[in-house]
Amino acid sequence: MLIPAYRQLIRRAKSEKKQVTTWPPGAISALQDCFEHTDWDMFREAATSDDSINLEEYTDSVTGYISKCIEDVTVSKTITSRPNQKPWMTAEVRALLRSRDKAFKSGDRAGLRTARAKLSRGIREAKRTYAKKIPAHFQDTTDTRRMWQGIQTITNYKSPSPACNSDASLPDALNSFYARFEAQNYKTARKTTPPPNDQVLCLSSVDVRKTLLRVNPRKAPGPDSIPGRVLRGCAEQLTDVLTDIFNISLSTAIVPTCFKTTTIVPVPKKSQVSCLNDYRPIALTPIIMKCFEKLVMRHIKNQLPSSLDPLQFAYRPNRSTDDAISTALHLALTHLDNKDCYVRMLFIDFSSAFNTIIPQQLIGKLSLLGLNSSLCNWVLDFLTERPQSVRIGKNTSSTTILSTGAPQGCVLSPLLFTLLTHDCTATYSSNHIIKFADDTTVVGLISKNDESAYREEVQWLTDWCRTNNLSLNVDKTKEMVVDFRRAPGVHHPLNINGSAVEIVDNTEFLGVHIAENLTWSLKTSSITKKAQQRLYFLRRLRKAHLPPPILTMFYRGTVESILSTCITVWFGNCNTSDRKTLQRIVRTAEKIIGVSLPSITEIYTTRCIRKATSIVDDPTHPSHGLFALMPSGRRYRSIRASTTRLCNSFIHQAVRLLNAQRHN
């Protein structure tokens, strides 16, 4: 006898119980009143002995007191999270469900009919109440977060997040893996004695208060469990004591251990994890320390020269990936305009770049850049003796003390890495090293098949990385050769650390697909596919009868943002077919929304003019010199170009658009 196999449509999963902390009404007001009447000098006096302040004890007592006050005003409760739970489900409906089940099990038919009727009325009321909540998300158009929550509710979209392995031994294994570079650090961290005239950084209470008021209350708290909403809501009451702690830390060049403590939350880089390297370490540090870092970072940036490392495009004002890509392409296209020339581009990948920083080497470079000894000693203490643990769900690893690297997630880490690599510059005029944080690209301009300067440059870069403890990942490092000569020769691959670098036809350069023939069909097909997928959600919102302004906002944030990513770099050299494909998406969105939208060409023109204007107004920008005014001062000098590729590139298009704008 054949029996059909039963296949469940929904995967059954057990409900999970979670412990959450809720903030009752008036909790922040109670904290403000508590901190207002707190004698903060008492904590300082308790940590003072023989006119010397124990900063560790002072900081621990203050943060511990703040945490205790938070526990007193908050409420902890256990909630049950059920899989496939309907969004309109409430506690009242669950009580009616239990009543129905109880009546069914008891065999009371009259009671069952009554329970079913009450359940039906309860479900209808819950759905009606939930339906009224959705329009409330769109009443205030300035509250974008609430609007996006409403859009997410209507579309029922939940971003997939790959889960970590639940193995209890995984946190310890990951903690040891992330600390593997500690064995390569043979340099002992030693602080230098500041000279008598050394100026110690002193923070004002006004700056500290401003920083606390700008804290994002939705950011996850660090190991100290002090949330951002407390620091922002009680900024007036906490400013004086935190300013005192910060200034003592700067004057003594000691960062309290509780400020340096890091909890790593690993995030899988892909859905299928095969090794420990597939987990990206995200560091959770105390929000108080993030505020402290922001204040120190502002001072460090003010001390640095504006002309430092002009080809580093990350973490600098008026710089973006557009600038890095357009600079590399302009160098390549300008060189390809000459006779018997080609270009080799090496896209370098580092292994855990931030985790390999040796603090003593970094401090030496900071001192050469003009930072005073007190601040250098503070940075050295910030990077050394850092307690670190890994947390996955309810499992936490043992604590490891690290004195190598800078945790990903700290405010200062990106800036410190760029300062570490500021002296990584090309030694030959025919080569250029383009950097965006740890993404490094070597552009070699080859003439008459002479690659000696390019190969020596790569060898010098390899030696520089070895000296600065940066590990090159040769397997992920790719090279692309751009050669438009009629009879191109054989291009032999580079050899780095005994391994040949793969030469590819196309690769992804800072999020943009670039091909060896410098065409953009691969780029346009990629963004077209993404944009078409998001048009589905736009249709869902239209069916929910949302007004055109909300639909336009959704289109600009999810569809137009995809179409216009780095558009100044690639759209000028797009062929007619690709432009029509992109414009077809804009027309489809117009039909769905029912309003007129900017064409893809209008978006490109607007972005070009905006980018060119910002470059002209910034004398430190690497492309600023390409925009030269004529002696009359009314037009910019046109740049000579022999090929259509160069003529349609960003710089040339921008010059023409600025001249047309001045003429009009």
PDB file of C-alpha atoms in Angstrom, residues 96-106 112 115:
ATOM      1  CA  LEU A  96      -7.940  33.135  24.554  1.00  0.00           C
ATOM      2  CA  LEU A  97      -6.072  30.363  22.749  1.00  0.00           C
ATOM      3  CA  ARG A  98      -5.291  28.686  26.055  1.00  0.00           C
ATOM      4  CA  SER A  99      -8.952  28.971  27.105  1.00  0.00           C
ATOM      5  CA  ARG A 100     -10.086  27.332  23.873  1.00  0.00           C
ATOM      6  CA  ASP A 101      -7.595  24.483  24.251  1.00  0.00           C
ATOM      7  CA  LYS A 102      -8.656  23.959  27.853  1.00  0.00           C
ATOM      8  CA  ALA A 103     -12.329  23.780  26.855  1.00  0.00           C
ATOM      9  CA  PHE A 104     -11.521  21.348  24.060  1.00  0.00           C
ATOM     10  CA  LYS A 105      -9.588  19.000  26.362  1.00  0.00           C
ATOM     11  CA  SER A 106     -12.315  19.074  29.033  1.00  0.00           C
ATOM     12  CA  LEU A 112     -15.787  25.374  23.551  1.00  0.00           C
ATOM     13  CA  ALA A 115     -14.209  30.106  23.736  1.00  0.00           C
TER      14      ALA A 115
END
